[in-house]
Short mmCIF file of C-alpha atoms in Angstrom, two decimals:
data_model
loop_
_atom_site.label_atom_id
_atom_site.label_comp_id
_atom_site.label_asym_id
_atom_site.label_seq_id
_atom_site.Cartn_x
_atom_site.Cartn_y
_atom_site.Cartn_z
CA MET X 1 15.63 78.56 -92.24
CA VAL X 2 13.96 76.13 -94.42
CA PRO X 3 14.88 77.63 -98.16
CA SER X 4 12.01 79.59 -99.69
CA MET X 5 9.65 78.73 -97.01
CA LYS X 6 7.00 81.42 -96.79
CA VAL X 7 5.59 82.77 -93.37
CA GLU X 8 2.80 85.06 -92.96
CA ILE X 9 1.27 86.34 -89.56
CA GLU X 10 -2.10 87.55 -88.76
CA GLU X 11 -3.12 89.61 -85.63
CA ILE X 12 -6.42 88.00 -84.46
CA SER X 13 -6.39 90.24 -81.22
CA PRO X 14 -3.67 91.94 -79.11
CA VAL X 15 -2.84 88.55 -77.62
CA GLN X 16 -3.87 86.28 -80.30
CA ARG X 17 -1.96 85.31 -83.74
CA LYS X 18 -2.55 83.24 -86.46
CA LEU X 19 0.51 81.83 -88.24
CA TRP X 20 0.54 80.76 -92.19
CA ILE X 21 3.48 78.47 -93.19
CA GLU X 22 3.92 77.11 -96.68
CA VAL X 23 7.10 74.64 -97.23
CA PRO X 24 7.96 74.46 -101.06
CA SER X 25 7.39 71.05 -102.91
CA GLN X 26 11.11 70.63 -103.39
CA GLU X 27 11.70 70.59 -99.43
CA VAL X 28 8.90 68.04 -99.28
CA VAL X 29 10.55 65.97 -101.84
CA GLY X 30 13.87 66.22 -100.35
CA ASN X 31 12.36 65.05 -96.91
CA LEU X 32 10.72 62.15 -98.44
CA ASP X 33 13.75 61.00 -100.56
CA ARG X 34 15.78 61.24 -97.46
CA ALA X 35 13.43 59.18 -95.07
CA TYR X 36 13.19 56.43 -97.97
CA ARG X 37 16.97 56.50 -98.05
CA ASN X 38 17.22 55.90 -94.44
CA LEU X 39 14.62 53.12 -94.53
CA LYS X 40 16.34 51.33 -97.39
CA LYS X 41 19.46 50.95 -95.08
CA LYS X 42 17.59 49.16 -92.29
CA ALA X 43 14.47 47.54 -93.79
CA LYS X 44 14.34 44.03 -93.77
CA VAL X 45 11.95 42.69 -96.62
CA LYS X 46 11.83 39.09 -97.75
CA GLY X 47 13.66 38.28 -100.95
CA PHE X 48 16.03 41.39 -100.79
CA ARG X 49 19.44 41.90 -99.18
CA PRO X 50 19.88 44.85 -96.85
CA GLY X 51 19.90 48.08 -98.36
CA LYS X 52 18.84 46.49 -101.84
CA VAL X 53 15.27 46.87 -101.46
CA PRO X 54 13.63 49.05 -104.47
CA ARG X 55 11.96 52.35 -103.39
CA SER X 56 8.66 51.05 -105.02
CA ILE X 57 8.66 48.07 -103.04
CA LEU X 58 9.22 50.27 -99.73
CA GLU X 59 6.55 52.90 -100.56
CA ARG X 60 3.96 49.97 -101.04
CA LEU X 61 4.88 48.62 -97.72
CA PHE X 62 5.84 51.64 -95.82
CA LYS X 63 4.18 54.41 -97.31
CA LYS X 64 1.87 55.58 -94.36
CA GLN X 65 4.53 55.24 -91.70
CA VAL X 66 7.13 57.36 -93.89
CA GLU X 67 4.66 59.95 -94.60
CA LYS X 68 3.40 60.18 -90.98
CA GLU X 69 7.07 60.64 -89.79
CA VAL X 70 7.86 63.29 -92.66
CA THR X 71 4.69 65.32 -91.91
CA GLN X 72 5.98 65.47 -88.31
CA ASP X 73 9.33 66.40 -89.14
CA LEU X 74 8.13 68.96 -91.76
CA LEU X 75 5.61 70.59 -89.17
CA ARG X 76 8.24 70.50 -86.30
CA ASN X 77 11.33 71.94 -88.24
CA SER X 78 9.23 74.52 -90.27
CA LEU X 79 7.34 75.82 -87.08
CA ASP X 80 10.39 76.33 -85.12
CA GLU X 81 11.94 78.39 -88.07
CA ALA X 82 8.89 80.22 -88.39
CA LEU X 83 8.72 81.36 -84.83
CA LYS X 84 12.41 82.20 -84.96
CA GLU X 85 11.68 84.39 -87.68
CA ILE X 86 8.82 86.35 -86.33
CA LYS X 87 10.63 86.51 -82.95
CA LEU X 88 7.54 85.79 -80.96
CA GLN X 89 7.25 83.45 -77.88
CA PRO X 90 4.20 81.57 -77.66
CA LEU X 91 2.19 81.15 -74.25
CA MET X 92 0.02 78.58 -75.89
CA LEU X 93 0.31 77.22 -79.30
CA GLN X 94 -2.65 75.34 -80.85
CA LEU X 95 -1.41 72.73 -83.43
CA PRO X 96 -3.83 72.09 -86.52
CA GLN X 97 -6.05 69.07 -85.72
CA GLN X 98 -5.39 67.50 -89.25
CA LEU X 99 -2.28 68.36 -91.33
CA PRO X 100 -2.54 68.26 -95.22
CA ALA X 101 -1.51 65.26 -97.08
CA LEU X 102 1.91 65.06 -98.39
CA ASN X 103 2.23 65.69 -102.22
CA GLN X 104 5.45 65.69 -104.05
CA GLU X 105 3.89 68.06 -106.56
CA ASP X 106 2.79 70.74 -103.87
CA SER X 107 3.95 72.71 -101.27
CA PHE X 108 3.17 71.64 -97.56
CA LYS X 109 0.69 74.55 -96.22
CA TYR X 110 -0.75 74.79 -92.65
CA SER X 111 -1.65 77.38 -90.15
CA VAL X 112 -1.40 77.38 -86.43
CA GLU X 113 -3.14 79.75 -83.67
CA PHE X 114 -1.26 80.90 -80.54
CA GLU X 115 -1.34 83.43 -77.93
CA VAL X 116 1.33 85.68 -76.83
CA ALA X 117 1.93 88.27 -73.68
CA PRO X 118 0.24 91.56 -74.04
CA GLU X 119 2.27 94.48 -74.73
CA PHE X 120 2.09 97.14 -72.31
CA THR X 121 4.10 99.60 -69.72
CA VAL X 122 3.38 100.00 -66.25
CA GLY X 123 3.29 103.54 -65.00
CA ASN X 124 3.03 105.38 -61.77
CA TYR X 125 3.55 102.46 -59.42
CA ARG X 126 6.02 104.30 -57.07
CA GLY X 127 4.47 106.16 -54.18
CA LEU X 128 0.92 104.25 -54.19
CA LYS X 129 -1.22 105.25 -51.10
CA VAL X 130 -2.12 102.03 -48.91
CA THR X 131 -3.39 102.02 -45.43
CA ALA X 132 -3.50 99.11 -43.08
CA ASP X 133 -4.06 99.19 -39.18
CA PRO X 134 -0.88 98.35 -37.23
CA VAL X 135 -0.38 95.09 -35.69
CA GLU X 136 -2.16 94.80 -31.84
CA VAL X 137 -2.48 91.52 -29.97
CA SER X 138 -4.28 91.72 -26.82
CA ASP X 139 -4.43 89.44 -23.58
CA ALA X 140 -7.79 88.31 -24.62
CA MET X 141 -6.65 87.21 -27.75
CA VAL X 142 -3.91 85.17 -26.49
CA ASP X 143 -6.44 83.56 -23.95
CA GLN X 144 -8.80 82.76 -26.93
CA ARG X 145 -6.15 80.97 -28.63
CA LEU X 146 -4.87 79.22 -25.71
CA ARG X 147 -8.33 77.70 -25.38
CA GLU X 148 -8.49 76.57 -28.92
CA ILE X 149 -5.22 74.83 -28.22
CA GLN X 150 -6.69 73.40 -25.19
CA GLU X 151 -9.85 72.18 -27.24
CA LEU X 152 -7.48 70.63 -29.77
CA ASN X 153 -5.80 68.71 -27.08
CA ALA X 154 -8.83 67.52 -25.58
CA TRP X 155 -9.74 63.71 -25.63
CA LEU X 156 -13.11 62.07 -26.23
CA LYS X 157 -14.90 59.82 -23.68
CA PRO X 158 -18.25 58.10 -23.91
CA ILE X 159 -21.14 60.23 -22.31
CA GLY X 160 -21.55 59.03 -18.67
CA GLU X 161 -25.33 58.95 -18.79
CA ASP X 162 -27.81 58.00 -21.65
CA ARG X 163 -28.55 61.77 -22.49
CA PRO X 164 -29.43 63.29 -25.92
CA ILE X 165 -26.91 64.75 -28.18
CA LYS X 166 -25.77 68.41 -27.33
CA LYS X 167 -23.89 70.85 -29.39
CA GLY X 168 -20.20 70.31 -29.00
CA ASP X 169 -20.73 66.45 -28.88
CA PHE X 170 -19.00 64.01 -31.20
CA VAL X 171 -21.29 61.42 -32.78
CA LEU X 172 -20.82 58.18 -34.53
CA LEU X 173 -23.36 57.75 -37.28
CA ASP X 174 -24.54 56.10 -40.65
CA TYR X 175 -26.28 58.26 -43.14
CA GLU X 176 -27.84 57.63 -46.40
CA ALA X 177 -28.81 60.59 -48.82
CA GLN X 178 -31.43 60.94 -51.58
CA ALA X 179 -32.54 63.81 -53.67
CA ASP X 180 -35.87 63.54 -55.67
CA GLY X 181 -36.32 60.16 -54.50
CA GLN X 182 -32.81 58.82 -55.95
CA ALA X 183 -29.82 57.63 -54.08
CA ILE X 184 -27.21 60.53 -54.29
CA VAL X 185 -23.93 59.12 -55.93
CA GLY X 186 -21.24 59.08 -53.15
CA GLY X 187 -24.08 60.28 -50.50
CA ALA X 188 -23.79 57.50 -47.95
CA SER X 189 -21.43 56.72 -45.01
CA GLN X 190 -20.98 54.22 -42.23
CA ASN X 191 -19.38 54.92 -38.95
CA TYR X 192 -18.91 58.71 -39.80
CA HIS X 193 -17.59 60.74 -36.99
CA LEU X 194 -19.09 64.22 -36.63
CA GLU X 195 -18.79 67.02 -34.11
CA VAL X 196 -22.08 68.46 -33.63
CA GLY X 197 -22.14 72.26 -34.12
CA SER X 198 -18.82 72.60 -36.03
CA ASN X 199 -20.58 73.13 -39.43
CA GLN X 200 -18.14 71.06 -41.27
CA PHE X 201 -20.78 68.67 -42.52
CA ASN X 202 -23.98 70.86 -42.86
CA ALA X 203 -25.18 73.38 -40.13
CA ASP X 204 -28.94 72.35 -40.60
CA PHE X 205 -28.18 68.73 -40.38
CA GLU X 206 -26.02 69.19 -37.42
CA GLN X 207 -28.55 71.32 -35.67
CA GLN X 208 -31.43 68.50 -36.26
CA LEU X 209 -29.07 65.90 -34.66
CA ILE X 210 -29.38 67.85 -31.38
CA GLY X 211 -31.85 65.94 -29.23
CA MET X 212 -31.28 62.58 -30.99
CA THR X 213 -30.14 59.54 -28.52
CA ARG X 214 -27.76 56.49 -28.98
CA GLY X 215 -29.37 54.00 -31.10
CA GLN X 216 -32.08 56.24 -32.41
CA GLU X 217 -32.95 56.34 -36.29
CA ALA X 218 -34.53 59.29 -38.12
CA GLN X 219 -34.84 61.18 -41.43
CA ILE X 220 -33.69 64.55 -41.63
CA GLN X 221 -34.11 66.93 -44.41
CA VAL X 222 -31.94 69.77 -45.38
CA ASN X 223 -32.27 72.53 -48.10
CA LEU X 224 -29.13 73.10 -49.87
CA PRO X 225 -28.02 76.65 -51.08
CA ALA X 226 -28.32 77.76 -54.73
CA ASP X 227 -24.46 78.22 -54.75
CA PHE X 228 -23.71 74.72 -53.12
CA PHE X 229 -20.41 73.63 -54.41
CA ASN X 230 -21.83 70.67 -56.33
CA PRO X 231 -24.19 72.08 -59.13
CA VAL X 232 -25.94 68.71 -59.14
CA LEU X 233 -27.34 69.12 -55.82
CA ALA X 234 -27.41 72.99 -55.72
CA GLY X 235 -30.94 74.37 -54.65
CA LYS X 236 -32.28 70.83 -53.77
CA THR X 237 -33.70 69.38 -50.84
CA VAL X 238 -32.02 66.18 -49.41
CA ASP X 239 -33.32 63.81 -47.25
CA LEU X 240 -30.78 61.86 -44.93
CA GLN X 241 -31.71 58.61 -43.20
CA VAL X 242 -29.43 58.64 -40.20
CA LYS X 243 -28.75 56.08 -37.42
CA ILE X 244 -26.82 57.12 -34.21
CA HIS X 245 -24.26 54.41 -32.98
CA GLU X 246 -22.09 56.42 -30.32
CA ILE X 247 -22.14 59.69 -28.49
CA LYS X 248 -18.99 61.11 -26.98
CA GLU X 249 -17.98 64.42 -25.10
CA LYS X 250 -14.74 66.36 -24.80
CA GLU X 251 -12.61 66.06 -21.58
CA LEU X 252 -10.30 69.25 -21.45
CA PRO X 253 -6.89 69.11 -20.00
CA VAL X 254 -6.02 71.65 -17.30
CA LEU X 255 -4.27 74.69 -18.56
CA ASP X 256 -0.98 74.33 -16.38
CA ASP X 257 2.88 74.17 -16.72
CA GLU X 258 2.41 70.20 -17.30
CA PHE X 259 0.09 71.18 -20.15
CA ALA X 260 2.52 73.39 -21.44
CA GLN X 261 5.40 70.81 -21.38
CA SER X 262 3.27 68.38 -23.03
CA LEU X 263 3.20 70.23 -26.19
CA GLY X 264 6.87 70.20 -26.59
CA ALA X 265 8.89 72.96 -28.32
CA ASN X 266 10.72 73.66 -25.01
CA PHE X 267 7.79 74.98 -23.39
CA GLN X 268 8.72 74.92 -19.43
CA THR X 269 5.72 76.73 -18.03
CA ARG X 270 2.45 78.09 -19.14
CA GLU X 271 3.72 81.63 -19.35
CA ASP X 272 6.27 80.17 -22.15
CA LEU X 273 3.24 79.04 -23.87
CA GLU X 274 1.42 82.26 -23.86
CA GLN X 275 4.48 84.27 -24.74
CA SER X 276 4.89 81.89 -27.99
CA ILE X 277 0.95 82.09 -28.71
CA LYS X 278 1.49 86.04 -28.42
CA GLN X 279 4.44 85.97 -30.96
CA ASP X 280 2.68 83.58 -33.34
CA LEU X 281 -0.51 85.81 -33.41
CA ILE X 282 1.56 88.91 -33.85
CA ASN X 283 3.18 86.85 -37.01
CA LYS X 284 -0.25 86.09 -38.41
CA LYS X 285 -1.61 89.36 -38.13
CA GLU X 286 1.44 90.76 -39.80
CA GLN X 287 0.81 88.50 -42.59
CA GLN X 288 -2.63 89.68 -42.96
CA ARG X 289 -1.85 93.12 -42.68
CA GLN X 290 0.90 92.78 -45.57
CA ALA X 291 -1.79 90.83 -47.66
CA LYS X 292 -4.03 93.68 -47.37
CA LEU X 293 -1.34 96.01 -48.34
CA ARG X 294 -0.58 93.89 -51.30
CA ASP X 295 -4.23 93.88 -52.39
CA GLN X 296 -4.45 97.72 -52.27
CA LEU X 297 -1.37 98.09 -54.27
CA LEU X 298 -2.48 95.38 -56.86
CA ASP X 299 -6.12 96.90 -57.32
CA GLN X 300 -4.72 100.39 -57.84
CA LEU X 301 -2.19 98.98 -60.67
CA ILE X 302 -4.95 96.81 -62.25
CA LYS X 303 -7.22 99.54 -62.37
CA GLN X 304 -4.72 101.86 -63.94
CA THR X 305 -3.15 99.37 -66.34
CA CYS X 306 -5.23 98.57 -69.22
CA PHE X 307 -4.28 95.44 -71.44
CA GLU X 308 -6.08 92.16 -72.52
CA VAL X 309 -5.20 89.01 -70.57
CA PRO X 310 -4.50 86.17 -72.86
CA PRO X 311 -7.44 83.35 -72.38
CA PHE X 312 -4.69 80.56 -71.52
CA LEU X 313 -3.31 82.30 -68.42
CA ILE X 314 -6.91 82.93 -67.33
CA ARG X 315 -7.66 79.24 -67.77
CA GLN X 316 -4.52 78.30 -66.00
CA GLU X 317 -5.31 80.20 -63.04
CA GLN X 318 -9.24 78.84 -62.99
CA GLU X 319 -7.63 75.23 -62.76
CA ASP X 320 -5.15 76.23 -59.92
CA ILE X 321 -7.81 77.75 -57.95
CA LEU X 322 -10.29 74.86 -58.40
CA ARG X 323 -7.56 72.36 -57.74
CA GLU X 324 -6.81 74.13 -54.31
CA GLN X 325 -10.55 74.50 -53.53
CA LEU X 326 -10.93 70.88 -54.40
CA ASP X 327 -8.04 69.59 -52.46
CA ALA X 328 -9.38 71.51 -49.45
CA PHE X 329 -12.88 69.78 -49.80
CA GLN X 330 -11.11 66.37 -49.80
CA ARG X 331 -9.14 67.14 -46.78
CA ARG X 332 -12.39 67.98 -45.06
CA GLY X 333 -13.87 64.52 -46.16
CA ILE X 334 -16.38 66.10 -48.74
CA ASN X 335 -17.29 63.73 -51.53
CA LEU X 336 -16.78 65.27 -54.69
CA ALA X 337 -18.63 62.87 -56.95
CA GLY X 338 -21.15 64.16 -59.51
CA ILE X 339 -19.69 67.75 -59.33
CA ASP X 340 -19.74 69.94 -62.80
CA LYS X 341 -15.87 71.19 -62.89
CA GLU X 342 -16.77 73.44 -65.85
CA LYS X 343 -19.32 75.31 -63.84
CA LEU X 344 -17.02 75.63 -60.94
CA LEU X 345 -14.42 76.96 -63.25
CA GLU X 346 -16.68 79.53 -64.73
CA LYS X 347 -17.53 80.81 -61.30
CA LEU X 348 -13.99 81.35 -60.65
CA ARG X 349 -13.18 83.31 -64.02
CA ASP X 350 -13.27 86.76 -62.42
CA VAL X 351 -10.99 86.06 -59.59
CA ALA X 352 -8.61 83.94 -61.91
CA GLU X 353 -8.54 86.82 -64.41
CA ARG X 354 -7.49 89.19 -61.51
CA ARG X 355 -4.59 86.86 -60.68
CA ALA X 356 -3.48 86.68 -64.11
CA ARG X 357 -3.39 90.38 -64.38
CA ALA X 358 -1.42 90.78 -61.06
CA HIS X 359 1.13 88.35 -62.38
CA LEU X 360 1.49 89.90 -65.59
CA ILE X 361 1.83 93.39 -63.94
CA LEU X 362 4.43 92.35 -61.49
CA GLU X 363 6.50 90.52 -64.28
CA ARG X 364 6.59 93.73 -66.36
CA ILE X 365 7.40 95.74 -63.33
CA ALA X 366 10.33 93.32 -62.68
CA ASP X 367 11.35 93.89 -66.46
CA GLN X 368 11.08 97.72 -66.18
CA GLU X 369 13.10 97.84 -62.90
CA GLY X 370 15.70 95.07 -64.15
CA ILE X 371 14.95 92.74 -61.23
CA THR X 372 16.64 89.28 -61.36
CA VAL X 373 16.68 86.13 -59.07
CA ASN X 374 20.18 84.55 -58.58
CA GLN X 375 20.59 80.89 -57.56
CA ALA X 376 21.34 81.85 -53.83
CA GLU X 377 18.16 83.45 -53.75
CA ILE X 378 16.49 80.56 -55.36
CA GLU X 379 17.98 78.11 -52.69
CA LEU X 380 16.64 80.74 -50.03
CA GLY X 381 13.12 80.41 -51.51
CA TYR X 382 13.28 76.76 -51.03
CA HIS X 383 14.33 77.03 -47.34
CA GLN X 384 11.73 79.53 -46.57
CA LEU X 385 9.01 77.63 -48.39
CA ALA X 386 10.05 74.52 -46.78
CA GLN X 387 9.79 76.27 -43.27
CA ARG X 388 6.31 77.30 -43.95
CA LEU X 389 5.18 73.99 -45.13
CA GLY X 390 7.01 71.98 -42.48
CA GLU X 391 9.01 70.16 -45.07
CA LYS X 392 12.79 69.74 -45.79
CA ALA X 393 14.34 72.18 -48.26
CA GLU X 394 15.76 69.07 -50.18
CA ARG X 395 12.35 67.71 -50.63
CA ILE X 396 11.10 71.22 -51.96
CA ARG X 397 13.90 71.30 -54.35
CA GLU X 398 13.36 67.86 -55.66
CA PHE X 399 10.02 68.68 -56.41
CA TYR X 400 10.49 71.64 -58.45
CA GLN X 401 13.56 70.15 -60.28
CA GLN X 402 11.76 66.85 -61.05
CA ASN X 403 8.62 68.32 -62.30
CA GLN X 404 10.53 70.97 -64.58
CA ARG X 405 9.13 73.88 -62.50
CA VAL X 406 12.17 75.76 -61.20
CA GLU X 407 11.82 78.62 -63.72
CA GLU X 408 8.10 78.88 -62.65
CA PHE X 409 9.49 79.06 -58.95
CA LYS X 410 12.13 81.55 -60.05
CA LYS X 411 9.32 83.70 -61.71
CA SER X 412 7.47 83.63 -58.52
CA LEU X 413 10.50 84.90 -56.38
CA ARG X 414 10.99 87.60 -59.11
CA GLU X 415 7.39 88.94 -58.61
CA GLU X 416 7.81 88.77 -54.82
CA LYS X 417 10.84 91.11 -55.39
CA ALA X 418 8.77 93.36 -57.40
CA LEU X 419 5.86 93.53 -54.85
CA LYS X 420 8.47 93.94 -51.99
CA LEU X 421 9.66 97.04 -53.99
CA LEU X 422 6.21 98.41 -54.41
CA LEU X 423 5.66 98.09 -50.59
CA GLU X 424 8.80 99.82 -49.67
CA GLN X 425 8.13 102.79 -52.11
CA ALA X 426 4.39 103.05 -51.20
CA GLU X 427 3.06 105.75 -48.96
CA GLY X 428 1.31 104.44 -45.55
CA THR X 429 3.48 101.40 -45.08
CA THR X 430 5.61 100.60 -41.99
CA PRO X 431 8.47 98.12 -41.64
CA LEU X 432 7.43 94.32 -41.20
CA THR X 433 6.88 93.14 -37.56
CA ASN X 434 8.68 89.89 -38.66
CA PRO X 435 9.76 90.12 -42.25
CA GLU X 436 10.87 86.34 -42.57
CA ASN X 437 7.21 85.34 -41.62
CA ALA X 438 5.36 87.67 -43.64
CA GLN X 439 5.48 86.16 -46.96
CA GLU X 440 2.31 85.26 -48.67
CA GLY X 441 1.41 84.50 -52.20
CA ILE X 442 -0.73 86.81 -54.62
#
C-alpha cells in the first residue's frame, strides 16, 4: 500500500459509500521526481543532448503534461490500494469530476462515491407453494395454428375488381402526418405496405381505410392515447394525408400433403405437420406454465426479502428493457424520431427494480447453496441459446467472448440453476413436459 496513505469510508446508505483518500506529500514528490527522470531520458529539446535537459527546462516545457500523468497515476494507484484495504467490490464507482491540483508541499486529497451489493440473507425459500394448470393442447388449438401457418404462406394478388378496401386487404399507400398543424418528424412514408385490420400501424387509422378505393386521396384523423410510446405525440390528434396506390388480397394455399411437404422439415403428410404443431404448442405452453411458476416463486421471495437495491442496477435494467422495446418497435417499422427516452425509462422503473431484486435474490441463494457453473455447463448454455435463436453455438460463444460478457453469461446460468432448485423443491410443481424447451429468462 502507498506509505502512510489515509483512507476513510462513510456509509451514505446500505448500498452507497463515500471514500476519502489522502496521499502524503512525500509520495506526490516521489511520483513527480520519477516522472521527470523518465521524461529526461527521452525528451528532445533543442540545444541539449539527450538525458542532459535540466529539470527547470522540462518543467517549463512539459509541466502540464507531467502533472496530468502523475495525477492519473496517483488516482489509479491510490484508489486500487484503498479498495483492497476496505475489502469492498464496487458495482459502480463515480470518479471525481475535478481532481485537486498537485502541490509538492501538500498531500493529494480526493473522494469518490460508489455503490455496493446489499447485504442480506434469503430465508424460507424451500417448499414455496405455487400453482399452475397442467398443459393441455386440443385439436381446435392445433387447427387454429394450422390456419395461421396457412395465412403466413399465402401469396398476394391484385384484387380482380375495382372494389373498396376491406379488412384483411394489403394496401400500398403514401402518408404524411401532422400534429398541431406541424409536420411530424419521421411521420411520412411513400409506398408503405400495410395489412388493414392487423393493428400494427394504428387500429383507428386502419379502420378508416376500409371503404377507400385505388387512387383515392383522403385525410384521416386519429386520436393518440395518453400513454402513446412517443411522449411528444401522446394524447394528441394527428392528421394523416393518405393516397392509395394498390390493393391486394391473400390467396390461401390448400392444406394438403403437398402443402406440408412445401414447408420442409421432413414433413410428408398433413398429419405429420399437425403432429409437429401439437408438440410445438405443448412446448410453448410448458414454457408459459414454467414462467408462471417462476413468477410466483420470485413474487414470494421479493415480498419476504427486504433490502435496498443499488440505483445503478435499477438503471441497468431500465436501459436493458428499453433497448428491447425499441428494438421491437424498429422491427415493426415504427419510427422512433422524437421519443423522450428519459420519460420512457422512468415508466419502466418499477419493472426494472423487480428484475434487479430477482437477480440479487437468486444470486444470493446460489451463494448460500454453493451453486457453481463449470466450463462444460457454459458450453451447453451456448448450444441451448444458439438453438433457441436459430444461430450457431460458435457465433454465440464469439459474441460473449469478444464483448467480455462471459462472466455475465455464467452468472445468468448460475441464477437459472438456483431457480431450477427452487422449482424442484416448491410445492405444487410437476416435472417439465420437455425440459430442454422450457428455459426462459426472468
